[in-house]
mmCIF file of C-alpha atoms in Angstrom:
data_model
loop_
_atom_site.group_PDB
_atom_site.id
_atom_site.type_symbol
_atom_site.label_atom_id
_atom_site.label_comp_id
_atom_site.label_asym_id
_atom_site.label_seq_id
_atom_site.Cartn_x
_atom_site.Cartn_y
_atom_site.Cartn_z
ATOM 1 C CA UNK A 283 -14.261 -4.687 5.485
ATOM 2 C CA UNK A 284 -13.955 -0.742 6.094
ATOM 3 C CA UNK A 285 -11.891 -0.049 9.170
ATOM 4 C CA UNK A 286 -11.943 3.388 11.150
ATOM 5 C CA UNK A 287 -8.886 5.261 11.110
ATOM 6 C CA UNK A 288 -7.201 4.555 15.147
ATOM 7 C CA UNK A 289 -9.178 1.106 14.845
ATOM 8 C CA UNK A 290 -7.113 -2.380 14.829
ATOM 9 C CA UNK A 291 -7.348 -4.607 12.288
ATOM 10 C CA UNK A 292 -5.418 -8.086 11.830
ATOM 11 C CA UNK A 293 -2.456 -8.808 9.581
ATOM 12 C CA UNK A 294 -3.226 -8.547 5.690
ATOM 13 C CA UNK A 295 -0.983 -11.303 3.765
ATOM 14 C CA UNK A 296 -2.815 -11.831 0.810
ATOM 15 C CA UNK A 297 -5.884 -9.649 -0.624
ATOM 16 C CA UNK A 298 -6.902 -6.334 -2.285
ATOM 17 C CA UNK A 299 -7.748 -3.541 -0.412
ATOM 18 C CA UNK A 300 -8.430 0.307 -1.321
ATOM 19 C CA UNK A 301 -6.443 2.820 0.675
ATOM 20 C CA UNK A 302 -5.359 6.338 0.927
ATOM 21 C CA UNK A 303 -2.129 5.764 2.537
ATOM 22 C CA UNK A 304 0.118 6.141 -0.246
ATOM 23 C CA UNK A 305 3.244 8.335 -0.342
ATOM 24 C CA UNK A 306 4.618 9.863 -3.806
ATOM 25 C CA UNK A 307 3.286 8.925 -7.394
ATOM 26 C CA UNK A 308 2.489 5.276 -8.432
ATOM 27 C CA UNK A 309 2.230 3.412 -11.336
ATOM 28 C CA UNK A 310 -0.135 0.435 -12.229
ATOM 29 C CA UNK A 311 1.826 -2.844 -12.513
ATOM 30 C CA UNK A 312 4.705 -1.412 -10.322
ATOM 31 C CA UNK A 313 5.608 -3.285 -6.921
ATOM 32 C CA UNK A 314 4.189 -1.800 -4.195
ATOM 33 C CA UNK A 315 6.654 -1.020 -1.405
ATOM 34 C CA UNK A 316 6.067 -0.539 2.853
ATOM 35 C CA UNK A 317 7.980 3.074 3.211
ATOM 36 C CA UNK A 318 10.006 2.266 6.283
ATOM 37 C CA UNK A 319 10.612 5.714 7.170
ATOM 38 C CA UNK A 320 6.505 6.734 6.897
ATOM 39 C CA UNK A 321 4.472 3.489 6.749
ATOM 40 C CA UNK A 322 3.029 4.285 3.756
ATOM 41 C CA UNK A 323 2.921 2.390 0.830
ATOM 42 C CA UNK A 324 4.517 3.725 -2.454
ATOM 43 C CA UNK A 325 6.693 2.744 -5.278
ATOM 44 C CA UNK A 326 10.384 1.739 -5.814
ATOM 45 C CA UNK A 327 12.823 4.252 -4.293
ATOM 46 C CA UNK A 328 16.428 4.773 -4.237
ATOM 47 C CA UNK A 329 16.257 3.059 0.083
ATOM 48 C CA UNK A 330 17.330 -0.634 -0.615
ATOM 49 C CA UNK A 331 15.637 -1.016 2.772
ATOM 50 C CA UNK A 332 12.246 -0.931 1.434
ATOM 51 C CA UNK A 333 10.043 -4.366 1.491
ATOM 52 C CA UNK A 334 7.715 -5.322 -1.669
ATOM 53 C CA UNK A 335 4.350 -5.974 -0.054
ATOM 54 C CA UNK A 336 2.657 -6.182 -3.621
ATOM 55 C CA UNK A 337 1.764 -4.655 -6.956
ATOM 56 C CA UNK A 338 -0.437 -1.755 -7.918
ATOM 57 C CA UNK A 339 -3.999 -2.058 -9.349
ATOM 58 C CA UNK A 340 -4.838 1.268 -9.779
ATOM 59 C CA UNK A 341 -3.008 4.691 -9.998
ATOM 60 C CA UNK A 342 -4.627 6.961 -7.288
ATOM 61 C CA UNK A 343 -7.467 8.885 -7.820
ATOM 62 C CA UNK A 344 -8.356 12.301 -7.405
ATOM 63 C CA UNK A 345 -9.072 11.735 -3.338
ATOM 64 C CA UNK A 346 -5.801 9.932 -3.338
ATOM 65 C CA UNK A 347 -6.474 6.485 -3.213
ATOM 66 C CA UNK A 348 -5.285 3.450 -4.685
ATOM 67 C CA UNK A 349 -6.127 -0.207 -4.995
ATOM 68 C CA UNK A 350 -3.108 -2.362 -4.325
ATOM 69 C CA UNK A 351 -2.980 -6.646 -4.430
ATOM 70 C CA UNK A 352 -1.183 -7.485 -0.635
ATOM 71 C CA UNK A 353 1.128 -10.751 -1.371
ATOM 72 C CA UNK A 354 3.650 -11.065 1.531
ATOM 73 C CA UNK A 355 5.180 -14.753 2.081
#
C-alpha cells in the first residue's frame, strides 16, 4: 500500500517495501540497519547500537529510493 507522508501505518515485520528514507550510500545484499540517531534506514556503521531490520534489494535510484526486504523477529 502507498502511505502519505504524516499518515500512520501499522508495524512492518516481514515484507518489501520501496522507500526514500535512506541515509548514506547502500549496497545490494548488505543488511539494512534502523539509524537510531535519524530513523532512517542505511547500512552498517561504526554505532554498535544500530538494529538489522533487513537486507537491501536495490541500491537507490536517482530520486533516492531503495527497495529493502523487512525481516525483524
Amino acid at each position: 500500500d502507498e502511505v502519505q507522508k504524516g499518515s500512520k501505518v501499522l508495524v512492518l515485520r516481514v515484507g518489501t517495501v520501496v522507500t526514500d528514507q535512506v541515509s548514506g550510500s547502500i549496497t545490494m545484499g548488505d543488511a539494512a540497519h534502523f539509524g537510531i540517531d535519524n530513523g532512517k534506514l542505511q547500512s552498517a556503521t561504526a554505532d554498535s547500537t544500530s538494529i538489522v531490520v533487513g537486507r537491501w534489494l536495490s541500491g537507490k535510484d536517482a530520486d533516492g529510493y531503495a527497495k529493502v526486504a523487512i525481516n525483524i523477529v
